[in-house]
PDB file of C-alpha atoms in Angstrom:
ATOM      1  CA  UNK A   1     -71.955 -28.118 -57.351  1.00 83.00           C
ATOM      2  CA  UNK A   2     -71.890 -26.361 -60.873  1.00 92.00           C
ATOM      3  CA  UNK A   3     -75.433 -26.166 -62.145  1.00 96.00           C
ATOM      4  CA  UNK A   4     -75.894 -25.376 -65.723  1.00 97.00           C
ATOM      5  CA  UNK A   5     -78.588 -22.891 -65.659  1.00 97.00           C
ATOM      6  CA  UNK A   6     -80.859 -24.326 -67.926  1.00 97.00           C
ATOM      7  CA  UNK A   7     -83.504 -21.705 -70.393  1.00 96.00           C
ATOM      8  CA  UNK A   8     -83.612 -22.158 -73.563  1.00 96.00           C
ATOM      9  CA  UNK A   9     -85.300 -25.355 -75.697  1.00 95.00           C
ATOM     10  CA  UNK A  10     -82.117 -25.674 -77.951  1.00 97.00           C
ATOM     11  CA  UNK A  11     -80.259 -26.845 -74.387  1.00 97.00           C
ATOM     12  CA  UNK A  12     -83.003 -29.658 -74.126  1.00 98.00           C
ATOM     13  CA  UNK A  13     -81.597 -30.356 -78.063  1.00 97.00           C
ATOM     14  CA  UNK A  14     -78.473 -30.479 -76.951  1.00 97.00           C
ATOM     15  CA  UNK A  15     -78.941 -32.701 -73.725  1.00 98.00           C
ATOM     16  CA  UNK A  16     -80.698 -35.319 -76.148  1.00 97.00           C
ATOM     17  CA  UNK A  17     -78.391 -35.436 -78.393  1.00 97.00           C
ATOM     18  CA  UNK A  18     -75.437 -35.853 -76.182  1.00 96.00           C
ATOM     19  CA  UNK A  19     -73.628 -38.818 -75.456  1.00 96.00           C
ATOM     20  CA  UNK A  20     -73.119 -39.743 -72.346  1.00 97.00           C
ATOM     21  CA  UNK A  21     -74.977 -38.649 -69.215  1.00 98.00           C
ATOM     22  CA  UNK A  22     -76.736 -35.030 -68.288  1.00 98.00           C
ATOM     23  CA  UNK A  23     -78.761 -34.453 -64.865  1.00 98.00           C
ATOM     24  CA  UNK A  24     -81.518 -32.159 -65.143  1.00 98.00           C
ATOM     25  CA  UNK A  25     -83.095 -31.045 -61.928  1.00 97.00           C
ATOM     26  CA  UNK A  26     -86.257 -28.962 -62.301  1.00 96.00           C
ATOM     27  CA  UNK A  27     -86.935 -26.736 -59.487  1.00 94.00           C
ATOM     28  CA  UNK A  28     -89.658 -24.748 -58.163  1.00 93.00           C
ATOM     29  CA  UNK A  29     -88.559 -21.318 -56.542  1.00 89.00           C
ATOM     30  CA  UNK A  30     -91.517 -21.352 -54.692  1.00 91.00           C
ATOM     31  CA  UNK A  31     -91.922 -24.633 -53.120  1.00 91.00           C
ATOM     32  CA  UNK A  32     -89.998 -25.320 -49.942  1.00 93.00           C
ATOM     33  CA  UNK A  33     -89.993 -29.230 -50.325  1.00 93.00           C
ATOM     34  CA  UNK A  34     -88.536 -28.505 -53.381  1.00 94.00           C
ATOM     35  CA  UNK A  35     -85.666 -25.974 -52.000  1.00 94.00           C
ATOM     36  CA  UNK A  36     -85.265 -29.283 -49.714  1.00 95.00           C
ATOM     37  CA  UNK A  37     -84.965 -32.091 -51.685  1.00 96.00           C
ATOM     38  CA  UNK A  38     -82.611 -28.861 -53.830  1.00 95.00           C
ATOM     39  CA  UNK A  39     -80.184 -28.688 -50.727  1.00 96.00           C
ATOM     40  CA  UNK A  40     -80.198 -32.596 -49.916  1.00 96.00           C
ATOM     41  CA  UNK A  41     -79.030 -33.485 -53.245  1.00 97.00           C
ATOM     42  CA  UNK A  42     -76.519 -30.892 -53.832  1.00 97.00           C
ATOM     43  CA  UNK A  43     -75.065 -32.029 -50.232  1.00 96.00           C
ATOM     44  CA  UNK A  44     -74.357 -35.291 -51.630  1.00 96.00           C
ATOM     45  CA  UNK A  45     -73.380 -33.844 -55.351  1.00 94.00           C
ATOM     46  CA  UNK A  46     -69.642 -34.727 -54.851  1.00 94.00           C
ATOM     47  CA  UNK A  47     -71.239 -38.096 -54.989  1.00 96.00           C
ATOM     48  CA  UNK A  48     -71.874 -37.462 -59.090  1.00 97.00           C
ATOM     49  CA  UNK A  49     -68.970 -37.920 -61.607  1.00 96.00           C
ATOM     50  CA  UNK A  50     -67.517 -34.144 -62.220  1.00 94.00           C
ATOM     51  CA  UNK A  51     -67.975 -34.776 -66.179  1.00 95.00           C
ATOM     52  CA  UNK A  52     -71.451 -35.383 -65.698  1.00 97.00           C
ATOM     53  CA  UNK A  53     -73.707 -32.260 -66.712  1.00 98.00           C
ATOM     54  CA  UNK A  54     -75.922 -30.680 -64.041  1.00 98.00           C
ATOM     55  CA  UNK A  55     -78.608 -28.732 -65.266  1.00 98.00           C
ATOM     56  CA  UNK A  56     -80.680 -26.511 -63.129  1.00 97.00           C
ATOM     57  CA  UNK A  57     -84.448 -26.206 -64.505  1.00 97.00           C
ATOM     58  CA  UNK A  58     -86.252 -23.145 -62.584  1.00 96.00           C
ATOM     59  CA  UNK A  59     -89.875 -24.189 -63.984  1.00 91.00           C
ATOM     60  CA  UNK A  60     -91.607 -21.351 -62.793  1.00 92.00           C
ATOM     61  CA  UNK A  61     -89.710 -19.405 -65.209  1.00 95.00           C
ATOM     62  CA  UNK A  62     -89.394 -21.828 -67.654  1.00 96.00           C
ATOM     63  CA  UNK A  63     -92.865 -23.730 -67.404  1.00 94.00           C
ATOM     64  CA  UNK A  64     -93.086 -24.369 -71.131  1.00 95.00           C
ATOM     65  CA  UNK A  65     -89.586 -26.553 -71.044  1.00 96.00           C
ATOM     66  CA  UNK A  66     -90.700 -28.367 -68.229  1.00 95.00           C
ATOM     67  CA  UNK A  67     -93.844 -29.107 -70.374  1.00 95.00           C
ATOM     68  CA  UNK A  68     -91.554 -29.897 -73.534  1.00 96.00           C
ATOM     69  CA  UNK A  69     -88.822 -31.789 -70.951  1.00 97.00           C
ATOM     70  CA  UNK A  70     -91.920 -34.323 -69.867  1.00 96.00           C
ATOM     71  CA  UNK A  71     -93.206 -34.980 -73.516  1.00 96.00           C
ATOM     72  CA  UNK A  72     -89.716 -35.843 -74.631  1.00 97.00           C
ATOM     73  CA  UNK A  73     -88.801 -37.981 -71.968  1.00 97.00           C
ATOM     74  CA  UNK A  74     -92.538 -39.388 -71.507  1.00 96.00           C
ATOM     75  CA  UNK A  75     -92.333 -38.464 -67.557  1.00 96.00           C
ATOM     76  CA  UNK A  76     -94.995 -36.873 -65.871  1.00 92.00           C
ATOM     77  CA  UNK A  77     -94.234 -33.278 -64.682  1.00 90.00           C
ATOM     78  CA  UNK A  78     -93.156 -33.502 -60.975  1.00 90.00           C
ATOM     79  CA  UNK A  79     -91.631 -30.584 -59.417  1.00 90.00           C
ATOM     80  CA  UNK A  80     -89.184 -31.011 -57.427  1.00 96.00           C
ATOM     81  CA  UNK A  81     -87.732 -33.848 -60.093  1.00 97.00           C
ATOM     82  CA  UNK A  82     -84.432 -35.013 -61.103  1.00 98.00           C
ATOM     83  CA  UNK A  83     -84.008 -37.158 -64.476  1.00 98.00           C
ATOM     84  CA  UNK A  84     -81.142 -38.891 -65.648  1.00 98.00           C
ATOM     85  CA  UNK A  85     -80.549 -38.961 -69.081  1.00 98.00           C
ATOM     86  CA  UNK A  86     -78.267 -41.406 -71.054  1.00 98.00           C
ATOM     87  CA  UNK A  87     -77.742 -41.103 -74.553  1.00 97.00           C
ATOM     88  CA  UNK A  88     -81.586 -39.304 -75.022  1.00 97.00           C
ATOM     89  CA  UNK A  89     -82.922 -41.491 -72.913  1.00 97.00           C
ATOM     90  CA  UNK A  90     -84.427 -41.023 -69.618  1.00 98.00           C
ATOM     91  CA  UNK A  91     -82.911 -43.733 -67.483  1.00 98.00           C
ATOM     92  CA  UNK A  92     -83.934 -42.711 -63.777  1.00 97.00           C
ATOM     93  CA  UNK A  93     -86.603 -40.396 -62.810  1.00 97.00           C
ATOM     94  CA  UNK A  94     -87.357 -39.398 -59.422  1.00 96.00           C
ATOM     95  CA  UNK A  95     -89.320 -36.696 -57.622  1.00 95.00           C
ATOM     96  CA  UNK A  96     -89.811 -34.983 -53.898  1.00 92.00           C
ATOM     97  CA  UNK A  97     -88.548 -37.076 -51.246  1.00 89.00           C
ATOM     98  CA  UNK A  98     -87.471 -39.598 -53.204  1.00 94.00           C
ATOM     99  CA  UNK A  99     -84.747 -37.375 -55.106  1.00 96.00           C
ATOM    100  CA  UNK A 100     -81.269 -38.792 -54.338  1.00 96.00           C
ATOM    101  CA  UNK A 101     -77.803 -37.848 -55.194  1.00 97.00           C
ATOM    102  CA  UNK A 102     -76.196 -41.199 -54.363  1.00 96.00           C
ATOM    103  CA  UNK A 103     -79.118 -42.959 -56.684  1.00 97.00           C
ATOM    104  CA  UNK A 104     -78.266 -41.216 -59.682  1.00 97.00           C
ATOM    105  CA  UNK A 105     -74.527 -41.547 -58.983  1.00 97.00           C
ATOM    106  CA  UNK A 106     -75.089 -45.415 -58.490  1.00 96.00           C
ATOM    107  CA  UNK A 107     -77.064 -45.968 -61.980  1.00 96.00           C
ATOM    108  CA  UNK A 108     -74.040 -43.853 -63.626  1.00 95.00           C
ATOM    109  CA  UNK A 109     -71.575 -46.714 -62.306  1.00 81.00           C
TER     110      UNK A 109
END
């Protein structure tokens, strides 16, 4: 799986402007559910369309995106969390156990 690493707010800029899908999964380095739900989807990545975007969110270094990430999207801050955006938009949003490679892949079909 090729994550995007994802630091800077002009990346967020960029994901909502894009058409098209972008996966952002925001991470926290310290949180072993999180490394879980991490390794579970990346074992079913091949699952997600290889033009599809994958951007990896590490929000204990990057707290203040994860803030800005939730006020764009109007999502509550999880962590572990996985959004799928769609032209902007914030189409699927899951978080912890719930997190699922083959969901995301089946809203992008």
């Amino acid at each position: 799986m090729d994550w995007i690493a994802f630091s800077t707010k002009e990346q967020l800029e960029e994901i909502k402007n894009r058409d098209g899908y972008s996966v952002i999964f925001k991470h926290s380095t310290r949180c072993p559910i999180s490394a879980m739900a991490k390794r579970r989807f990346e074992m079913d990545g091949d699952l997600l369309p290889s033009d599809v975007p994958l951007y990896f969110l590490d929000l204990i270094q990057y707290r203040e995106i994860s803030n800005q990430i939730a006020e764009d999207f109007s999502v509550a801050h999880q962590s572990p969390q996985v959004l799928l955006i769609r032209n902007g938009d914030c189409v699927l949003e899951s978080s912890h156990g719930d997190i699922s490679a083959e969901e995301v892949a089946g809203e992008i079909r």
